[in-house]
PDB file of C-alpha atoms in Angstrom:
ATOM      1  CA  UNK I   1      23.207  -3.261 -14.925  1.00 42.00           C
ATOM      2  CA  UNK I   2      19.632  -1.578 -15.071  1.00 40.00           C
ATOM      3  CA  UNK I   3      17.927  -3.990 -17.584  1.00 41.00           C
ATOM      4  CA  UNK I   4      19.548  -6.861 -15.384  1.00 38.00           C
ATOM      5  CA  UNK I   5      18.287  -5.811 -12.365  1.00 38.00           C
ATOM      6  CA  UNK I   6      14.779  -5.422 -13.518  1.00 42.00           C
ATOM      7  CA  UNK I   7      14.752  -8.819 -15.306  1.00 38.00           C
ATOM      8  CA  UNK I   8      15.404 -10.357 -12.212  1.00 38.00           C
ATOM      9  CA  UNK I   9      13.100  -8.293 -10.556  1.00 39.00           C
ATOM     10  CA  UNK I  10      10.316  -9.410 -12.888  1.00 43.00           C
ATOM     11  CA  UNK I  11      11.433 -12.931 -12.488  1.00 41.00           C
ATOM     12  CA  UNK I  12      11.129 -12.601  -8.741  1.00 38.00           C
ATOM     13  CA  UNK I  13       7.681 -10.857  -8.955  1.00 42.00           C
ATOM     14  CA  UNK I  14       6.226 -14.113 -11.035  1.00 40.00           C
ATOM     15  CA  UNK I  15       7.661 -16.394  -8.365  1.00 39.00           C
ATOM     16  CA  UNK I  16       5.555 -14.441  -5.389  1.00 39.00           C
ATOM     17  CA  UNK I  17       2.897 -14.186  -7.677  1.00 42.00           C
ATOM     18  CA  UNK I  18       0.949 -17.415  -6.347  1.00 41.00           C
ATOM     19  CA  UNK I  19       1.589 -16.375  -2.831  1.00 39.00           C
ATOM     20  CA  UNK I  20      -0.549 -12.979  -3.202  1.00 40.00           C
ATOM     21  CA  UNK I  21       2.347 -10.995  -4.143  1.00 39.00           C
ATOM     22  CA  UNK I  22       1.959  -9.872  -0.183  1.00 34.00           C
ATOM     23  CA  UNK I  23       5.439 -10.004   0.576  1.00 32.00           C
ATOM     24  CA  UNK I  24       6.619  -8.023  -2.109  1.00 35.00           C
ATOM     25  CA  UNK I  25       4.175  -4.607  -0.941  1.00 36.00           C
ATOM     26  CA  UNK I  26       4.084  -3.830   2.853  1.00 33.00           C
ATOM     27  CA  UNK I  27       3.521  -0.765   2.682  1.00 32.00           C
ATOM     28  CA  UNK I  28       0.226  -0.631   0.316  1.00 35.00           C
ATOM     29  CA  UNK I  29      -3.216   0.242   1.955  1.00 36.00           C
ATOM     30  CA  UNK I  30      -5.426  -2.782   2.059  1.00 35.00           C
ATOM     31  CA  UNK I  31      -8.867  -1.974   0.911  1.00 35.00           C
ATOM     32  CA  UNK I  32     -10.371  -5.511  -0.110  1.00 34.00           C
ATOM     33  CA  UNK I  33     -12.371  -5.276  -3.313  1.00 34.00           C
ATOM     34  CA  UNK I  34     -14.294  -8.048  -6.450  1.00 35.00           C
ATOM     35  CA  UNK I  35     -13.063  -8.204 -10.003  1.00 34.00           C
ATOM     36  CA  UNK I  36     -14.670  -5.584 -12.017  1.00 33.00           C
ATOM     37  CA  UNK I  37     -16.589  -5.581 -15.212  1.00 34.00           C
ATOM     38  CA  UNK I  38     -14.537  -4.970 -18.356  1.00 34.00           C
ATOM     39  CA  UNK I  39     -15.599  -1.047 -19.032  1.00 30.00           C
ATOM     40  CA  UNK I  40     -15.447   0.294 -22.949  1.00 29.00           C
ATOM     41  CA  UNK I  41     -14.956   3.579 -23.876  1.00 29.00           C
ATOM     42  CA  UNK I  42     -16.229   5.190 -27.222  1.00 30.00           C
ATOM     43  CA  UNK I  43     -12.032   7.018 -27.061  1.00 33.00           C
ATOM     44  CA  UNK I  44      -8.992   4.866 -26.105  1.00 34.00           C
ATOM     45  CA  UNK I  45      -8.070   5.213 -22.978  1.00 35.00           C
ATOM     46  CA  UNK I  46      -7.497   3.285 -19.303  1.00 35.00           C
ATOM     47  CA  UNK I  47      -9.888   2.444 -17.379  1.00 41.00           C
ATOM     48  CA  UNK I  48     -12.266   4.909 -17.057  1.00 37.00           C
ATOM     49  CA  UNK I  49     -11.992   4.788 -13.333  1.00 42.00           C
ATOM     50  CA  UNK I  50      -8.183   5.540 -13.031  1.00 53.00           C
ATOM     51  CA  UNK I  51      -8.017   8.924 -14.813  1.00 53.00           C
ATOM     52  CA  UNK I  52      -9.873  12.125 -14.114  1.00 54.00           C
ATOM     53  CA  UNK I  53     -13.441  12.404 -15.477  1.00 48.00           C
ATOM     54  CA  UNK I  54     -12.605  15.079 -17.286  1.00 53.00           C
ATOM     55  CA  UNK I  55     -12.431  15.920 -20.837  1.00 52.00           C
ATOM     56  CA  UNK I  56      -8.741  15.523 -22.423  1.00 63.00           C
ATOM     57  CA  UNK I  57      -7.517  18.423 -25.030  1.00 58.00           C
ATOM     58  CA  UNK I  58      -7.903  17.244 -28.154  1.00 60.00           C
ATOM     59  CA  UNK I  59      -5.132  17.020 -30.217  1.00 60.00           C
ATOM     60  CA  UNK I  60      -5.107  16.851 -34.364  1.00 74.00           C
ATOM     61  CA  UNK I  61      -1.810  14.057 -33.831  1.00 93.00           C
ATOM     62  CA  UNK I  62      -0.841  11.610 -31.114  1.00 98.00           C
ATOM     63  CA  UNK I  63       1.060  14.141 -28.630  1.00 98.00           C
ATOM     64  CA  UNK I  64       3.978  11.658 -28.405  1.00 98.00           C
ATOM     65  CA  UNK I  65       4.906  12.584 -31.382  1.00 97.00           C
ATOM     66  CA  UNK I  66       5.899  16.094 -30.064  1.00 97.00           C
ATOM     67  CA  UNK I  67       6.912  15.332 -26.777  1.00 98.00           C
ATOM     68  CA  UNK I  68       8.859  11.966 -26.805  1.00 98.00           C
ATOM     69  CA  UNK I  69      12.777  13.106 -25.874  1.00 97.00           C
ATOM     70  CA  UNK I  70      15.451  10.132 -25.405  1.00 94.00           C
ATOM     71  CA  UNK I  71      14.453   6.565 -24.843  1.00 94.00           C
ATOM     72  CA  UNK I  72      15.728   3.492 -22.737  1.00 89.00           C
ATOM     73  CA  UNK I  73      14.548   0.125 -23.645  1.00 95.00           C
ATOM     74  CA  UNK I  74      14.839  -3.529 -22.236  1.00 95.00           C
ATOM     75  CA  UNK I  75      17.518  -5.011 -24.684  1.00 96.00           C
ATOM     76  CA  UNK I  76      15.656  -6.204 -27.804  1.00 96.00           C
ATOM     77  CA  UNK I  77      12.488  -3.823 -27.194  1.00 98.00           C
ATOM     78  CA  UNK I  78      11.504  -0.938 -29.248  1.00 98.00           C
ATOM     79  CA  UNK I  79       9.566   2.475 -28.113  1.00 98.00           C
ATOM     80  CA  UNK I  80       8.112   4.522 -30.500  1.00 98.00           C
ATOM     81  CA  UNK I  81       4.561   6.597 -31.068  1.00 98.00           C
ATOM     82  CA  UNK I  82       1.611   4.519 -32.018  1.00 98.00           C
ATOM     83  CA  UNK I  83       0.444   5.018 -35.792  1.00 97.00           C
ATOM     84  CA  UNK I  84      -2.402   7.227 -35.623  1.00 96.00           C
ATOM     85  CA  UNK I  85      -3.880  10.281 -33.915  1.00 96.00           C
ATOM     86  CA  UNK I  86      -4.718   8.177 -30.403  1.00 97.00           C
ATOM     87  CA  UNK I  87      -1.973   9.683 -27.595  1.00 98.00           C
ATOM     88  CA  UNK I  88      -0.349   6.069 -26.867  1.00 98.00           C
ATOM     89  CA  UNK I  89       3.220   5.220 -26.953  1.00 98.00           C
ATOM     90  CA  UNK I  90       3.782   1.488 -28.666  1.00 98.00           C
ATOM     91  CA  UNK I  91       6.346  -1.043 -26.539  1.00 98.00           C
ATOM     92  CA  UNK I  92       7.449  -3.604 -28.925  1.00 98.00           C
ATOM     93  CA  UNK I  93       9.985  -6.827 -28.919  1.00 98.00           C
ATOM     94  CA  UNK I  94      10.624  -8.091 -32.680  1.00 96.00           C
ATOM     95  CA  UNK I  95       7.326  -6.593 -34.534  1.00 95.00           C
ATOM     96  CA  UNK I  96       4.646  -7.922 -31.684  1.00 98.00           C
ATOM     97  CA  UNK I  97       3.363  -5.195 -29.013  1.00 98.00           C
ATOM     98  CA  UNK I  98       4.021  -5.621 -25.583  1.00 98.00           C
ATOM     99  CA  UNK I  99       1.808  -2.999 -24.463  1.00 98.00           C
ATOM    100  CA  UNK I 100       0.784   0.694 -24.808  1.00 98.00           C
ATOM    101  CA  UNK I 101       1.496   3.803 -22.507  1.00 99.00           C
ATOM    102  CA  UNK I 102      -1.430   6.723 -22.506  1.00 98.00           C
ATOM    103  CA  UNK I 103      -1.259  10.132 -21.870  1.00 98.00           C
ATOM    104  CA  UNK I 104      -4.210  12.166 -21.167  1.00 97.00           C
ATOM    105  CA  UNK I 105      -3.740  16.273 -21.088  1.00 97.00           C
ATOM    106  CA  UNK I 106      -6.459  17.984 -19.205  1.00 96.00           C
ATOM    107  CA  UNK I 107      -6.840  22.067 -19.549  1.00 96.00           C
ATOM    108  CA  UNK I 108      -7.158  22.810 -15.292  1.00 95.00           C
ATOM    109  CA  UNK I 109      -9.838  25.123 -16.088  1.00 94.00           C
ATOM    110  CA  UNK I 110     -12.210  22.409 -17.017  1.00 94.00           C
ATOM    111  CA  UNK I 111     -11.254  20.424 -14.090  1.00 96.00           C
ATOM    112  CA  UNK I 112     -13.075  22.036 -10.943  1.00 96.00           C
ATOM    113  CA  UNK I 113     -11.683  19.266  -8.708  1.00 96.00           C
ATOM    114  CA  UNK I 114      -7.805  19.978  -9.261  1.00 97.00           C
ATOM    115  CA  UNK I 115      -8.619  23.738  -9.058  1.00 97.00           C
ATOM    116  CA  UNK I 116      -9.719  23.119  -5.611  1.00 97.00           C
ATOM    117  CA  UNK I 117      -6.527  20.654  -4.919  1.00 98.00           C
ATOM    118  CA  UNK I 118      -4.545  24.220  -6.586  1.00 97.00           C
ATOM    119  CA  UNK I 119      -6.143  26.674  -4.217  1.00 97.00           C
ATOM    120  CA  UNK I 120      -5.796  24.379  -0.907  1.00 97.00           C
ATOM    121  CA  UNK I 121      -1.532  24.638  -1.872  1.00 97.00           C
ATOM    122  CA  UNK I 122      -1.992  28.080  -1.788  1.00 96.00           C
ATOM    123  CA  UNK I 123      -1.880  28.250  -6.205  1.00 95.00           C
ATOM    124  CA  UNK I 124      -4.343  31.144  -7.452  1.00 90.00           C
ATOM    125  CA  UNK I 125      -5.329  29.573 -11.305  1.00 84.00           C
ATOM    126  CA  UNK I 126      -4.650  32.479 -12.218  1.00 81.00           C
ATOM    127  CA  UNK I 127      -0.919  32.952 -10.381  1.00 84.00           C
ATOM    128  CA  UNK I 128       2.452  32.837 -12.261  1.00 86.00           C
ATOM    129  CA  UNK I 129       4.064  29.713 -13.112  1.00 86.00           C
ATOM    130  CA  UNK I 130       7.600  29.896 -11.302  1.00 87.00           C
ATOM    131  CA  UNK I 131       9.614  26.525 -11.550  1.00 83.00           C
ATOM    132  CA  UNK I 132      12.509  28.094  -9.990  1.00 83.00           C
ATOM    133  CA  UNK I 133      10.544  28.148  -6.646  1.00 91.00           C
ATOM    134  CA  UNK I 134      11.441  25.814  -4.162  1.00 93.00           C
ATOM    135  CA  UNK I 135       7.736  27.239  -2.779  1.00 94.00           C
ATOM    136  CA  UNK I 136       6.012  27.443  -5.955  1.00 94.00           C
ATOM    137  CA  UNK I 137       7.630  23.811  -6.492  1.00 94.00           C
ATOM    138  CA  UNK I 138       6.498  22.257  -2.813  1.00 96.00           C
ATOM    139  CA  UNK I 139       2.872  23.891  -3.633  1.00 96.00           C
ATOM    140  CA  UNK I 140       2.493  22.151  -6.654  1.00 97.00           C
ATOM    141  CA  UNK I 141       3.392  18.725  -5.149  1.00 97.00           C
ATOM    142  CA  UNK I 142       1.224  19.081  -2.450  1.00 98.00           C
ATOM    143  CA  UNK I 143      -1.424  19.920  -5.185  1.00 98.00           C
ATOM    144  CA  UNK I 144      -0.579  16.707  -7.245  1.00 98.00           C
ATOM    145  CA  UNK I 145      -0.025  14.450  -3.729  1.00 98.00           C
ATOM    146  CA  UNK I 146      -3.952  15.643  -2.947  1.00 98.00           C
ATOM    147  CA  UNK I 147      -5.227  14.837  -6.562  1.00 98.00           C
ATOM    148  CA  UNK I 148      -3.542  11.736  -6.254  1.00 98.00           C
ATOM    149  CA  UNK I 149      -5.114  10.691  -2.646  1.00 98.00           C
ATOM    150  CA  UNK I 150      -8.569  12.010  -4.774  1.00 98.00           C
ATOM    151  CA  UNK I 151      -7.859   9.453  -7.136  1.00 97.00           C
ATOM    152  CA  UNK I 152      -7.330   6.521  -4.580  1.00 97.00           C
ATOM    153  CA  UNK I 153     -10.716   7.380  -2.546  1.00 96.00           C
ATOM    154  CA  UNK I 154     -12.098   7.134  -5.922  1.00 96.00           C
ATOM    155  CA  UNK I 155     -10.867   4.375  -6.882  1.00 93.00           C
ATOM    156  CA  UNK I 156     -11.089   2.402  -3.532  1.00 91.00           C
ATOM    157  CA  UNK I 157     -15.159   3.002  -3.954  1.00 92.00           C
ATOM    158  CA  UNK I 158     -15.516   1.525  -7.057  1.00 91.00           C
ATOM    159  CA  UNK I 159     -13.018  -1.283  -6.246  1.00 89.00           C
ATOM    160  CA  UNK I 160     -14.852  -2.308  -3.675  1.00 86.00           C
ATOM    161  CA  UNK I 161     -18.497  -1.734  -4.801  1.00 89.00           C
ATOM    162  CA  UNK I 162     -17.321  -3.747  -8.066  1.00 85.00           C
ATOM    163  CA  UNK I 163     -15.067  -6.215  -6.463  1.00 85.00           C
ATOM    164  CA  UNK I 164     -16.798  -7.332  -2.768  1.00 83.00           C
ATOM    165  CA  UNK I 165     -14.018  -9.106  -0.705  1.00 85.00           C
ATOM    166  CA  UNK I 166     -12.357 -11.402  -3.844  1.00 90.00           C
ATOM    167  CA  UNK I 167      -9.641  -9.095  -4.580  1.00 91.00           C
ATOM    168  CA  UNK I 168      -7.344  -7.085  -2.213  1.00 92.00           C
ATOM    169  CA  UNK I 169      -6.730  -3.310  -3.546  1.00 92.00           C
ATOM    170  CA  UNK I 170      -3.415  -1.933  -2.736  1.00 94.00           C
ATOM    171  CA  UNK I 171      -2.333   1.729  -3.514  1.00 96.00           C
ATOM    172  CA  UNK I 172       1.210   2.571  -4.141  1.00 97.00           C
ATOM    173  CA  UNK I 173       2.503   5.148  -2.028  1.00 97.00           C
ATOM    174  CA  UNK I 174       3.223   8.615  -4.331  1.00 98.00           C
ATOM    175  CA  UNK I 175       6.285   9.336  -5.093  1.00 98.00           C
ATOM    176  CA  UNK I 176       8.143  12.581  -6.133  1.00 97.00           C
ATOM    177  CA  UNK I 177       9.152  12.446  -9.812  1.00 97.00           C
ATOM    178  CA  UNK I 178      10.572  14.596 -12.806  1.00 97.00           C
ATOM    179  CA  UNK I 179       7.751  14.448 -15.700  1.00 98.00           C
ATOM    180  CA  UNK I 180      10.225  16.634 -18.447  1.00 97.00           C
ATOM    181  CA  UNK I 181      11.319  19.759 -16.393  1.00 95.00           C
ATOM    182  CA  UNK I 182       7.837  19.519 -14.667  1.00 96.00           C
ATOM    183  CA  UNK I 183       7.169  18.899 -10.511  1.00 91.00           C
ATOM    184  CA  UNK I 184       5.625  15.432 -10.959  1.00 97.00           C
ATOM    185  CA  UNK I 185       4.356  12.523  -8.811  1.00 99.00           C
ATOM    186  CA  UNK I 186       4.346   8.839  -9.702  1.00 98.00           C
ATOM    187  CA  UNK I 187       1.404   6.214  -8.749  1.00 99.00           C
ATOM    188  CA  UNK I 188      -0.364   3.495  -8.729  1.00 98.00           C
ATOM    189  CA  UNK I 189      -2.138   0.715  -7.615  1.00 97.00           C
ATOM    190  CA  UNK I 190      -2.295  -3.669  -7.504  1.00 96.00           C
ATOM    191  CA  UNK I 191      -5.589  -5.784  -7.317  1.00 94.00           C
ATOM    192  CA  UNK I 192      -4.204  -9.085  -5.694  1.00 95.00           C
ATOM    193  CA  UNK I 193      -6.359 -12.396  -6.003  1.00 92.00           C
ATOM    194  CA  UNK I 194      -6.985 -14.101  -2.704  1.00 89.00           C
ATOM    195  CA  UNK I 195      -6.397 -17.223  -4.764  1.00 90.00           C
ATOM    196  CA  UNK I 196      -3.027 -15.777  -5.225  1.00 92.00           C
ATOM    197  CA  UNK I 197      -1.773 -13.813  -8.357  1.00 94.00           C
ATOM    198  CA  UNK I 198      -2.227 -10.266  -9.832  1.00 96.00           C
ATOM    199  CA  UNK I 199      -6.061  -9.434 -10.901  1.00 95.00           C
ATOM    200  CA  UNK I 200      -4.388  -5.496 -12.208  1.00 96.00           C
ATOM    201  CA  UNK I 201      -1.628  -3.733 -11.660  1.00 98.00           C
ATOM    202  CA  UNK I 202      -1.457   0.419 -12.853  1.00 98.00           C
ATOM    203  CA  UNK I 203       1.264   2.506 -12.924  1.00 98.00           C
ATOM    204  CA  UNK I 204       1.619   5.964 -13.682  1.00 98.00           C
ATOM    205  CA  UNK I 205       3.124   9.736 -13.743  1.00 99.00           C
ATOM    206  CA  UNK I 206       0.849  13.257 -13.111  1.00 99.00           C
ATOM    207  CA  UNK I 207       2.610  16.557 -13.832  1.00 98.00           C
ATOM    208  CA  UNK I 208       1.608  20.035 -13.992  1.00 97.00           C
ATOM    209  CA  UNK I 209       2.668  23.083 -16.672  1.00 95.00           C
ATOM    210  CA  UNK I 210       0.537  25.610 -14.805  1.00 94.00           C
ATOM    211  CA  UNK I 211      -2.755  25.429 -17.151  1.00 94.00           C
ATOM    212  CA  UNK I 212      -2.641  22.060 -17.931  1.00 96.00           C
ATOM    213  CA  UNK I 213      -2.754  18.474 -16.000  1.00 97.00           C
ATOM    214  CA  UNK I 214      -0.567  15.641 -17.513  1.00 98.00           C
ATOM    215  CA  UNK I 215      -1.514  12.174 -16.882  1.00 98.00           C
ATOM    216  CA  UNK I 216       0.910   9.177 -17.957  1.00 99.00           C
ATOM    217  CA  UNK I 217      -0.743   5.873 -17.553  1.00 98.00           C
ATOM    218  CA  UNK I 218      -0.212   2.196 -18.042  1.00 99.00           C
ATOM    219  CA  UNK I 219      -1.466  -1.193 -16.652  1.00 98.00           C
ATOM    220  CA  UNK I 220      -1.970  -4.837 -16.564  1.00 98.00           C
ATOM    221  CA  UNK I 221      -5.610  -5.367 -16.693  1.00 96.00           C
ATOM    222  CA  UNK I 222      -7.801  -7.639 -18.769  1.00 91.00           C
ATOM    223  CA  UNK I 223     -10.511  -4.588 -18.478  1.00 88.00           C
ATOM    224  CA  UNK I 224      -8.261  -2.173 -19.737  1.00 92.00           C
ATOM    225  CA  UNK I 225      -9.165  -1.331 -23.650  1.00 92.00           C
ATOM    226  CA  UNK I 226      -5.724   0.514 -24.005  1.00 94.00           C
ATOM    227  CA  UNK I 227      -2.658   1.590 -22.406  1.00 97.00           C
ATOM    228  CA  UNK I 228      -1.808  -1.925 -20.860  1.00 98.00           C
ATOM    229  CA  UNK I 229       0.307  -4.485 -21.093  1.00 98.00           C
ATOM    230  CA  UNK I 230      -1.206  -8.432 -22.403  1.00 97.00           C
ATOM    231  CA  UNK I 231       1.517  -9.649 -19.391  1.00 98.00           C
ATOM    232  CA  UNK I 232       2.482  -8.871 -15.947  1.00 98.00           C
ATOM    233  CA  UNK I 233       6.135  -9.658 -16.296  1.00 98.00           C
ATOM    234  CA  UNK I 234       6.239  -7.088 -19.025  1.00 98.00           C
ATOM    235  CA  UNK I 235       4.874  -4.478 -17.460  1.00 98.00           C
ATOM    236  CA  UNK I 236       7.311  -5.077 -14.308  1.00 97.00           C
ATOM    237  CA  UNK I 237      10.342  -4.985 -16.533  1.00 98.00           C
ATOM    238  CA  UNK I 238       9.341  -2.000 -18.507  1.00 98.00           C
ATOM    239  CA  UNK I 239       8.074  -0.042 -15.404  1.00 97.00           C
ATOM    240  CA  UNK I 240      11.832   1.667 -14.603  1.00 96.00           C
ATOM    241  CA  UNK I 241      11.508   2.619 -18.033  1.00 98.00           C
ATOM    242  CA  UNK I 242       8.857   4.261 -17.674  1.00 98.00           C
ATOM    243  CA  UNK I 243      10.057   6.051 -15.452  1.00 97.00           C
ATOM    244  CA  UNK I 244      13.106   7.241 -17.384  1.00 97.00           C
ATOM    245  CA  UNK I 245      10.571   8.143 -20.171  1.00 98.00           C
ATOM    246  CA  UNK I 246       9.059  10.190 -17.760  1.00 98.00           C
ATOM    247  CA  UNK I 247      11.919  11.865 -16.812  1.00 98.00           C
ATOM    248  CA  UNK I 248      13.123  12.918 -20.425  1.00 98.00           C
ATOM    249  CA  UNK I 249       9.580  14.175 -21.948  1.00 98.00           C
ATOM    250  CA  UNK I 250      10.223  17.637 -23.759  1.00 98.00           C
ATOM    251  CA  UNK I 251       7.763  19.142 -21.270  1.00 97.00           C
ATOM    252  CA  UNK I 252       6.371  21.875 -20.689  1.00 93.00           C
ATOM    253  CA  UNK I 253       5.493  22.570 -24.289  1.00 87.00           C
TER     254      UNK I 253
END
């Protein structure tokens, strides 16, 4: 019944695509913002400007590897690690990709800016982990909601310094979420042509182990190098996936 759902879903979503896709997200902020120039990065990863400018760990083989628990697919598609040492998890239908999912891990005492989101919860970076605390567990989402809004103010700049008034950036509202047996918080965020249509589309999943930030990304976006999807419809019908995923990571390490 899920996989049905979402086809239809995706279906719907190309139908409203020519009409701005405005009736399908009322409740988005409405920033208005110019297509951006394709960015390339030296590493794979998303677009530089939707994950933290901080150094990832960096890890000797792709992390999914290690942390990839059970998997639901669309009927026909496949999930599995990427060949090679690059953290991205491979979405396939009958030997083509569909798209890639990245995961960045970031060691919180590199990353000034989330220590500050830590300390305004009331989390010490140097106090106990304690995921039996319904405190401990509120603190931490507050953390992650703040890191999150971060992330949008960032991203609403640059959208509209590289975009002018062509495209119309929404953000999704965060959501709580289960990132392996971690406190997590889903995201995103839709560029939507005044022409009508998508310009990008991002989803993703941030989660916290108590030294370490976990950041699960994926898109559709033509400037994107990796950890997108080549079409829109396959990113909606893969997104409550993703989620699941998300859900069934063998986090924390």
């Amino acid at each position: 019944m899920l996989r049905v759902y979402h086809l239809l879903f995706g279906a719907i979503l190309l139908v409203l695509m020519p009409l701005g896709v405005k009736f399908v997200l009322p409740y988005f902020s409405t920033t208005r913002v110019e297509k951006p120039n394709p960015v390339t990065t030296a590493t794979p990863s998303i677009s530089p400007q939707t994950t933290p400018s901080i150094t990832p760990d960096q890890v000797e083989e792709n992390i999914w590897k290690k942390i990839l628990g059970e998997i639901a697919t669309p009927n026909g598609w496949q999930v599995a690690p990427c060949p090679g040492n690059a953290p991205l998890l491979c979405v396939s239908s009958k030997g083509e990709i569909l798209g890639t999912v990245e995961i960045g891990v970031y060691p919180v005492k590199n990353n000034p800016d989330f220590q500050k989101n830590l300390m305004v919860a009331g989390i010490p970076l140097s106090s106990k982990v304690d995921y039996q605390s319904p405190k401990y567990q509120t603190q931490v989402s507050q953390a992650l909601r703040d890191w999150v809004a971060d992330l949008y103010a960032t991203l609403a700049k640059d959208r509209q310094t590289s975009y002018g008034n062509k495209i119309v950036f929404s953000a999704y509202p965060p959501q709580q979420s289960s990132v392996g047996k971690l406190q997590g918080i889903s995201y995103g965020f839709i560029g939507l042509k005044q022409e009508g249509g998508v310009q990008e589309q991002h989803i993703g999943h941030v989660a916290f182990d108590g030294t370490r930030l976990y950041v699960i990304n994926t898109a559709f976006d033509p400037g994107s190098v990796t950890g997108k999807f080549e079409k829109l419809e396959n990113l909606a019908i893969f997104q409550p996936y993703l989620s699941a995923i998300a859900a069934n990571l063998k986090l924390p390490i």
